[in-house]
PDB file of C-alpha atoms in Angstrom:
ATOM      1  CA  MET A 597      23.194 -10.101 -12.669  1.00 52.00           C
ATOM      2  CA  ARG A 598      20.956 -12.772 -10.754  1.00 58.00           C
ATOM      3  CA  GLN A 599      17.351 -11.275 -10.050  1.00 65.00           C
ATOM      4  CA  PRO A 600      16.091 -10.851  -6.584  1.00 68.00           C
ATOM      5  CA  GLN A 601      13.247 -13.094  -5.910  1.00 77.00           C
ATOM      6  CA  ILE A 602       9.726 -11.781  -4.710  1.00 81.00           C
ATOM      7  CA  ASP A 603       7.505 -14.238  -2.212  1.00 91.00           C
ATOM      8  CA  LEU A 604       4.221 -13.691  -4.134  1.00 93.00           C
ATOM      9  CA  HIS A 605       2.494 -15.568  -1.334  1.00 94.00           C
ATOM     10  CA  ARG A 606       4.054 -13.495   1.373  1.00 96.00           C
ATOM     11  CA  LEU A 607       2.719 -10.407  -0.989  1.00 96.00           C
ATOM     12  CA  LEU A 608      -0.749 -11.179  -1.433  1.00 97.00           C
ATOM     13  CA  THR A 609      -1.042 -12.056   2.245  1.00 97.00           C
ATOM     14  CA  ASP A 610       0.268  -8.531   3.025  1.00 98.00           C
ATOM     15  CA  VAL A 611      -2.165  -6.872   0.515  1.00 97.00           C
ATOM     16  CA  ARG A 612      -4.900  -8.896   2.187  1.00 98.00           C
ATOM     17  CA  GLU A 613      -3.976  -7.518   5.559  1.00 98.00           C
ATOM     18  CA  LEU A 614      -4.189  -4.014   4.400  1.00 98.00           C
ATOM     19  CA  VAL A 615      -7.379  -4.661   2.247  1.00 97.00           C
ATOM     20  CA  GLU A 616      -9.100  -6.329   5.452  1.00 97.00           C
ATOM     21  CA  THR A 617      -8.107  -3.126   7.764  1.00 97.00           C
ATOM     22  CA  GLU A 618     -11.083  -0.829   6.849  1.00 96.00           C
ATOM     23  CA  SER A 619      -9.391   2.956   6.542  1.00 97.00           C
ATOM     24  CA  PRO A 620     -11.824   5.299   4.920  1.00 97.00           C
ATOM     25  CA  SER A 621     -10.402   8.847   4.698  1.00 97.00           C
ATOM     26  CA  THR A 622     -12.922  10.675   7.061  1.00 96.00           C
ATOM     27  CA  ASP A 623     -12.490   8.128   9.681  1.00 97.00           C
ATOM     28  CA  LEU A 624      -9.193   9.340  11.524  1.00 97.00           C
ATOM     29  CA  ASP A 625      -9.180   6.340  14.114  1.00 97.00           C
ATOM     30  CA  ALA A 626      -9.181   4.135  10.829  1.00 97.00           C
ATOM     31  CA  VAL A 627      -6.542   5.842   9.420  1.00 98.00           C
ATOM     32  CA  ALA A 628      -4.691   5.455  12.766  1.00 98.00           C
ATOM     33  CA  ARG A 629      -5.542   1.738  12.608  1.00 98.00           C
ATOM     34  CA  SER A 630      -4.460   1.421   9.249  1.00 98.00           C
ATOM     35  CA  ALA A 631      -1.281   3.059   9.739  1.00 98.00           C
ATOM     36  CA  GLU A 632       0.049   0.840  12.255  1.00 98.00           C
ATOM     37  CA  VAL A 633      -0.459  -1.810  10.063  1.00 98.00           C
ATOM     38  CA  VAL A 634       1.286  -0.315   7.483  1.00 98.00           C
ATOM     39  CA  ALA A 635       4.007   0.465   9.928  1.00 98.00           C
ATOM     40  CA  ARG A 636       4.322  -3.063  11.103  1.00 98.00           C
ATOM     41  CA  LEU A 637       4.239  -4.491   7.782  1.00 98.00           C
ATOM     42  CA  GLY A 638       6.595  -2.046   6.454  1.00 98.00           C
ATOM     43  CA  ALA A 639       9.124  -2.562   9.524  1.00 98.00           C
ATOM     44  CA  ALA A 640       9.125  -6.049   8.772  1.00 97.00           C
ATOM     45  CA  HIS A 641      10.542  -5.794   5.025  1.00 97.00           C
ATOM     46  CA  LEU A 642      12.497  -2.925   5.568  1.00 97.00           C
ATOM     47  CA  GLY A 643      14.560  -3.636   9.001  1.00 96.00           C
ATOM     48  CA  ALA A 644      13.212  -0.085  10.502  1.00 97.00           C
ATOM     49  CA  PRO A 645      10.175   1.547  11.955  1.00 98.00           C
ATOM     50  CA  PRO A 646       8.564   4.470  10.381  1.00 98.00           C
ATOM     51  CA  GLU A 647       8.581   8.029  11.710  1.00 97.00           C
ATOM     52  CA  ARG A 648       4.931   9.016  12.421  1.00 97.00           C
ATOM     53  CA  LEU A 649       3.788  12.119  11.043  1.00 97.00           C
ATOM     54  CA  VAL A 650       0.119  13.196  12.507  1.00 97.00           C
ATOM     55  CA  VAL A 651      -0.877  16.556  11.072  1.00 97.00           C
ATOM     56  CA  ASP A 652      -4.079  17.568  12.030  1.00 97.00           C
ATOM     57  CA  GLY A 653      -5.156  14.353  13.488  1.00 97.00           C
ATOM     58  CA  VAL A 654      -4.299  12.290  10.290  1.00 98.00           C
ATOM     59  CA  THR A 655      -1.592   9.802  10.653  1.00 97.00           C
ATOM     60  CA  HIS A 656       1.412   9.443   7.637  1.00 98.00           C
ATOM     61  CA  LEU A 657       4.317   7.653   7.861  1.00 98.00           C
ATOM     62  CA  ARG A 658       7.828   8.121   6.642  1.00 98.00           C
ATOM     63  CA  TRP A 659      11.029   5.965   6.359  1.00 98.00           C
ATOM     64  CA  ARG A 660      14.405   7.559   5.330  1.00 96.00           C
ATOM     65  CA  PHE A 661      17.606   5.636   4.425  1.00 96.00           C
ATOM     66  CA  GLY A 662      20.539   7.870   3.923  1.00 92.00           C
ATOM     67  CA  SER A 663      20.382  11.685   3.070  1.00 83.00           C
ATOM     68  CA  ALA A 664      19.115  13.545   0.294  1.00 74.00           C
ATOM     69  CA  PRO A 665      18.856  13.866  -2.809  1.00 80.00           C
ATOM     70  CA  HIS A 666      17.267  10.479  -2.445  1.00 90.00           C
ATOM     71  CA  VAL A 667      14.276   8.693  -4.542  1.00 96.00           C
ATOM     72  CA  LEU A 668      11.077   9.139  -3.074  1.00 97.00           C
ATOM     73  CA  LEU A 669       8.416   6.862  -3.181  1.00 97.00           C
ATOM     74  CA  LEU A 670       5.123   7.924  -2.505  1.00 97.00           C
ATOM     75  CA  GLY A 671       1.968   6.247  -1.678  1.00 97.00           C
ATOM     76  CA  HIS A 672      -1.074   6.628   0.526  1.00 97.00           C
ATOM     77  CA  HIS A 673      -2.984   4.198   2.832  1.00 98.00           C
ATOM     78  CA  ASP A 674      -6.498   5.670   3.023  1.00 98.00           C
ATOM     79  CA  THR A 675      -9.280   4.324   1.286  1.00 97.00           C
ATOM     80  CA  VAL A 676     -12.419   5.501  -0.315  1.00 96.00           C
ATOM     81  CA  TRP A 677     -14.084   2.747   0.936  1.00 97.00           C
ATOM     82  CA  PRO A 678     -16.842   3.037   3.382  1.00 96.00           C
ATOM     83  CA  HIS A 679     -17.108   0.953   6.936  1.00 96.00           C
ATOM     84  CA  GLY A 680     -18.911  -2.400   5.805  1.00 95.00           C
ATOM     85  CA  THR A 681     -17.812  -2.541   2.394  1.00 97.00           C
ATOM     86  CA  LEU A 682     -15.872  -5.821   3.303  1.00 96.00           C
ATOM     87  CA  ASP A 683     -19.078  -7.203   3.556  1.00 95.00           C
ATOM     88  CA  ARG A 684     -19.867  -7.424   0.135  1.00 94.00           C
ATOM     89  CA  ILE A 685     -16.489  -7.086  -1.417  1.00 95.00           C
ATOM     90  CA  ARG A 686     -14.148  -9.651   0.191  1.00 96.00           C
ATOM     91  CA  TYR A 687     -10.853  -9.749  -0.786  1.00 97.00           C
ATOM     92  CA  ALA A 688     -10.290 -12.564  -3.365  1.00 97.00           C
ATOM     93  CA  VAL A 689      -7.799 -13.713  -5.928  1.00 96.00           C
ATOM     94  CA  THR A 690      -9.795 -15.376  -8.937  1.00 95.00           C
ATOM     95  CA  ASP A 691      -8.349 -16.608 -12.150  1.00 94.00           C
ATOM     96  CA  GLY A 692      -4.977 -14.120 -11.505  1.00 90.00           C
ATOM     97  CA  VAL A 693      -7.228 -11.010 -10.369  1.00 92.00           C
ATOM     98  CA  LEU A 694      -6.908  -9.697  -7.026  1.00 93.00           C
ATOM     99  CA  ARG A 695     -10.127  -7.656  -5.839  1.00 95.00           C
ATOM    100  CA  GLY A 696     -10.770  -5.880  -2.701  1.00 96.00           C
ATOM    101  CA  PRO A 697     -11.578  -2.726  -1.389  1.00 96.00           C
ATOM    102  CA  GLY A 698      -8.453  -0.081  -1.504  1.00 96.00           C
ATOM    103  CA  CYS A 699      -6.592  -3.131  -3.587  1.00 95.00           C
ATOM    104  CA  PHE A 700      -6.036  -1.365  -6.673  1.00 92.00           C
ATOM    105  CA  ASP A 701      -5.853   2.334  -5.244  1.00 91.00           C
ATOM    106  CA  MET A 702      -3.446   1.768  -3.715  1.00 93.00           C
ATOM    107  CA  LEU A 703      -2.687  -0.964  -1.339  1.00 96.00           C
ATOM    108  CA  ALA A 704      -0.732  -3.239  -3.696  1.00 95.00           C
ATOM    109  CA  GLY A 705       1.188  -0.782  -4.559  1.00 94.00           C
ATOM    110  CA  LEU A 706       2.105   0.198  -1.035  1.00 96.00           C
ATOM    111  CA  VAL A 707       3.078  -3.910  -0.668  1.00 97.00           C
ATOM    112  CA  MET A 708       4.564  -4.011  -3.785  1.00 94.00           C
ATOM    113  CA  ALA A 709       7.251  -1.210  -2.179  1.00 96.00           C
ATOM    114  CA  PHE A 710       7.760  -2.761   0.614  1.00 97.00           C
ATOM    115  CA  HIS A 711       9.061  -5.820  -1.207  1.00 96.00           C
ATOM    116  CA  ALA A 712      11.099  -4.059  -4.134  1.00 94.00           C
ATOM    117  CA  VAL A 713      12.892  -1.951  -1.328  1.00 96.00           C
ATOM    118  CA  ALA A 714      13.800  -4.759   0.584  1.00 95.00           C
ATOM    119  CA  ALA A 715      15.116  -7.017  -2.173  1.00 94.00           C
ATOM    120  CA  LEU A 716      17.560  -4.482  -3.000  1.00 93.00           C
ATOM    121  CA  SER A 717      21.251  -5.038  -1.982  1.00 92.00           C
ATOM    122  CA  SER A 718      20.683  -1.897   0.511  1.00 93.00           C
ATOM    123  CA  PRO A 719      18.005   0.776   0.828  1.00 95.00           C
ATOM    124  CA  GLU A 720      20.287   3.747   0.880  1.00 95.00           C
ATOM    125  CA  GLY A 721      18.829   6.758  -0.751  1.00 96.00           C
ATOM    126  CA  ILE A 722      15.334   5.460  -0.437  1.00 97.00           C
ATOM    127  CA  CYS A 723      12.542   7.601   1.309  1.00 97.00           C
ATOM    128  CA  LEU A 724       9.208   6.073   1.400  1.00 98.00           C
ATOM    129  CA  LEU A 725       6.419   8.231   2.351  1.00 98.00           C
ATOM    130  CA  VAL A 726       2.907   6.979   3.028  1.00 98.00           C
ATOM    131  CA  THR A 727       0.120   9.155   3.615  1.00 98.00           C
ATOM    132  CA  GLY A 728      -3.387   9.118   4.891  1.00 98.00           C
ATOM    133  CA  ASP A 729      -5.367  11.715   3.228  1.00 97.00           C
ATOM    134  CA  GLU A 730      -4.803  11.515   0.088  1.00 95.00           C
ATOM    135  CA  GLU A 731      -8.159  10.529  -1.481  1.00 95.00           C
ATOM    136  CA  LEU A 732      -9.194  13.824   0.449  1.00 93.00           C
ATOM    137  CA  GLY A 733      -6.759  16.018  -1.620  1.00 91.00           C
ATOM    138  CA  SER A 734      -4.068  15.724   0.840  1.00 94.00           C
ATOM    139  CA  PRO A 735      -4.907  18.503   2.877  1.00 94.00           C
ATOM    140  CA  SER A 736      -2.744  17.813   5.913  1.00 97.00           C
ATOM    141  CA  SER A 737       0.241  15.825   4.162  1.00 97.00           C
ATOM    142  CA  ARG A 738       0.735  18.652   1.149  1.00 95.00           C
ATOM    143  CA  ALA A 739       3.623  20.450   2.779  1.00 97.00           C
ATOM    144  CA  LEU A 740       5.315  17.107   3.527  1.00 97.00           C
ATOM    145  CA  ILE A 741       4.955  15.709   0.161  1.00 96.00           C
ATOM    146  CA  GLU A 742       6.310  18.845  -1.350  1.00 96.00           C
ATOM    147  CA  ALA A 743       9.074  19.021   1.463  1.00 96.00           C
ATOM    148  CA  GLU A 744      10.211  15.809   0.227  1.00 95.00           C
ATOM    149  CA  ALA A 745      10.076  16.030  -3.301  1.00 95.00           C
ATOM    150  CA  ARG A 746      12.094  19.247  -3.593  1.00 95.00           C
ATOM    151  CA  GLU A 747      15.030  17.161  -1.714  1.00 93.00           C
ATOM    152  CA  ALA A 748      14.485  14.486  -4.023  1.00 95.00           C
ATOM    153  CA  SER A 749      16.366  13.264  -7.748  1.00 94.00           C
ATOM    154  CA  ALA A 750      13.084  11.282  -8.952  1.00 93.00           C
ATOM    155  CA  VAL A 751       9.631  10.694  -7.423  1.00 93.00           C
ATOM    156  CA  LEU A 752       7.809   7.377  -7.873  1.00 94.00           C
ATOM    157  CA  VAL A 753       4.051   7.383  -6.911  1.00 92.00           C
ATOM    158  CA  LEU A 754       2.851   3.724  -6.434  1.00 87.00           C
ATOM    159  CA  GLU A 755      -0.553   4.164  -7.438  1.00 86.00           C
ATOM    160  CA  ALA A 756      -1.396   1.385 -10.722  1.00 82.00           C
ATOM    161  CA  SER A 757      -1.801   2.190 -14.036  1.00 78.00           C
ATOM    162  CA  VAL A 758      -4.643   1.115 -16.103  1.00 75.00           C
ATOM    163  CA  GLY A 759      -5.350  -0.522 -19.516  1.00 74.00           C
ATOM    164  CA  ASP A 760      -1.881  -2.335 -20.779  1.00 80.00           C
ATOM    165  CA  GLY A 761      -0.175  -1.135 -17.382  1.00 78.00           C
ATOM    166  CA  ALA A 762       1.827   1.578 -18.975  1.00 82.00           C
ATOM    167  CA  LEU A 763       4.100   3.958 -16.696  1.00 81.00           C
ATOM    168  CA  LYS A 764       2.175   6.943 -15.880  1.00 79.00           C
ATOM    169  CA  THR A 765       4.924   9.932 -16.223  1.00 81.00           C
ATOM    170  CA  ALA A 766       2.163  12.787 -15.455  1.00 78.00           C
ATOM    171  CA  ARG A 767      -0.924  13.221 -13.010  1.00 72.00           C
ATOM    172  CA  LYS A 768      -3.881  15.992 -13.449  1.00 76.00           C
ATOM    173  CA  GLY A 769      -4.179  17.702 -10.719  1.00 75.00           C
ATOM    174  CA  THR A 770      -6.902  19.106  -8.387  1.00 76.00           C
ATOM    175  CA  SER A 771      -8.186  22.329  -6.878  1.00 81.00           C
ATOM    176  CA  MET A 772     -10.651  22.456  -4.544  1.00 80.00           C
ATOM    177  CA  TYR A 773     -12.751  25.983  -3.849  1.00 87.00           C
ATOM    178  CA  GLU A 774     -15.361  27.104  -1.176  1.00 89.00           C
ATOM    179  CA  VAL A 775     -17.795  29.455  -2.497  1.00 85.00           C
ATOM    180  CA  GLU A 776     -20.036  31.505  -0.491  1.00 85.00           C
ATOM    181  CA  VAL A 777     -23.171  33.567  -2.213  1.00 81.00           C
ATOM    182  CA  VAL A 778     -25.095  35.677  -0.388  1.00 79.00           C
ATOM    183  CA  GLY A 779     -28.575  36.899  -1.199  1.00 78.00           C
ATOM    184  CA  ARG A 780     -31.210  38.779   0.031  1.00 82.00           C
ATOM    185  CA  ALA A 781     -34.274  36.879   1.559  1.00 83.00           C
ATOM    186  CA  ALA A 782     -37.960  37.825   0.461  1.00 84.00           C
ATOM    187  CA  HIS A 783     -41.046  35.731  -0.223  1.00 87.00           C
ATOM    188  CA  ALA A 784     -41.193  34.368  -3.716  1.00 79.00           C
ATOM    189  CA  GLY A 785     -44.621  34.688  -4.289  1.00 84.00           C
ATOM    190  CA  LEU A 786     -45.403  37.851  -2.113  1.00 89.00           C
ATOM    191  CA  GLU A 787     -42.726  40.120  -2.485  1.00 89.00           C
ATOM    192  CA  PRO A 788     -39.785  38.711  -5.160  1.00 85.00           C
ATOM    193  CA  ASP A 789     -38.970  42.364  -5.429  1.00 86.00           C
ATOM    194  CA  LYS A 790     -37.415  42.403  -2.336  1.00 87.00           C
ATOM    195  CA  GLY A 791     -35.382  39.631  -2.638  1.00 85.00           C
ATOM    196  CA  ILE A 792     -31.685  38.956  -4.483  1.00 81.00           C
ATOM    197  CA  ASN A 793     -31.633  35.540  -6.590  1.00 79.00           C
ATOM    198  CA  ALA A 794     -28.342  34.337  -5.230  1.00 80.00           C
ATOM    199  CA  THR A 795     -28.369  31.511  -7.680  1.00 81.00           C
ATOM    200  CA  VAL A 796     -28.530  33.953 -10.518  1.00 82.00           C
ATOM    201  CA  GLU A 797     -25.505  35.673  -9.496  1.00 79.00           C
ATOM    202  CA  LEU A 798     -23.888  32.537  -8.986  1.00 84.00           C
ATOM    203  CA  ALA A 799     -24.560  31.370 -12.254  1.00 87.00           C
ATOM    204  CA  HIS A 800     -23.017  34.870 -13.992  1.00 86.00           C
TER     205      HIS A 800
END
């Protein structure tokens, strides 16, 4: 069977455009601008525009081809890098190594998804969900991810692996808590007996 050919030059050009579109998670305007670039690149490869799903001001994108059950390709377009990072870490490919803020996590993965799906004889049975708040713990996209995953026969997360490039079959999860500790205010030097040390109680 003839293997589909991937245009490496175009792939790297696409990665560069995403890397040079800053998308720090906490800047919703930047995330929205990034989403438009992702939407345009994805539409060019996949032949269809995405659904734009804005939840709590965060822009997520979804392409669906066919009905469930499907294979869900999951990624994100927000990054941890603050504005101005490109001034000191520029996009570059040196000695076969791609560098640039967000290229590893996970803009190159998104571009590879577009190119891979475009190389299929048909995208039927594929859902591609690209969220805009993964680096914050997916607070606004969690429900979208869970809903799509329930209908999927398989979910492939497109972040890069490390080291030898082995396929990751599981990822650790995270939890976020807000803890409020209340004490009784008192002057520590003059009247400590009137206070309650909230720090000690928190330690307990």
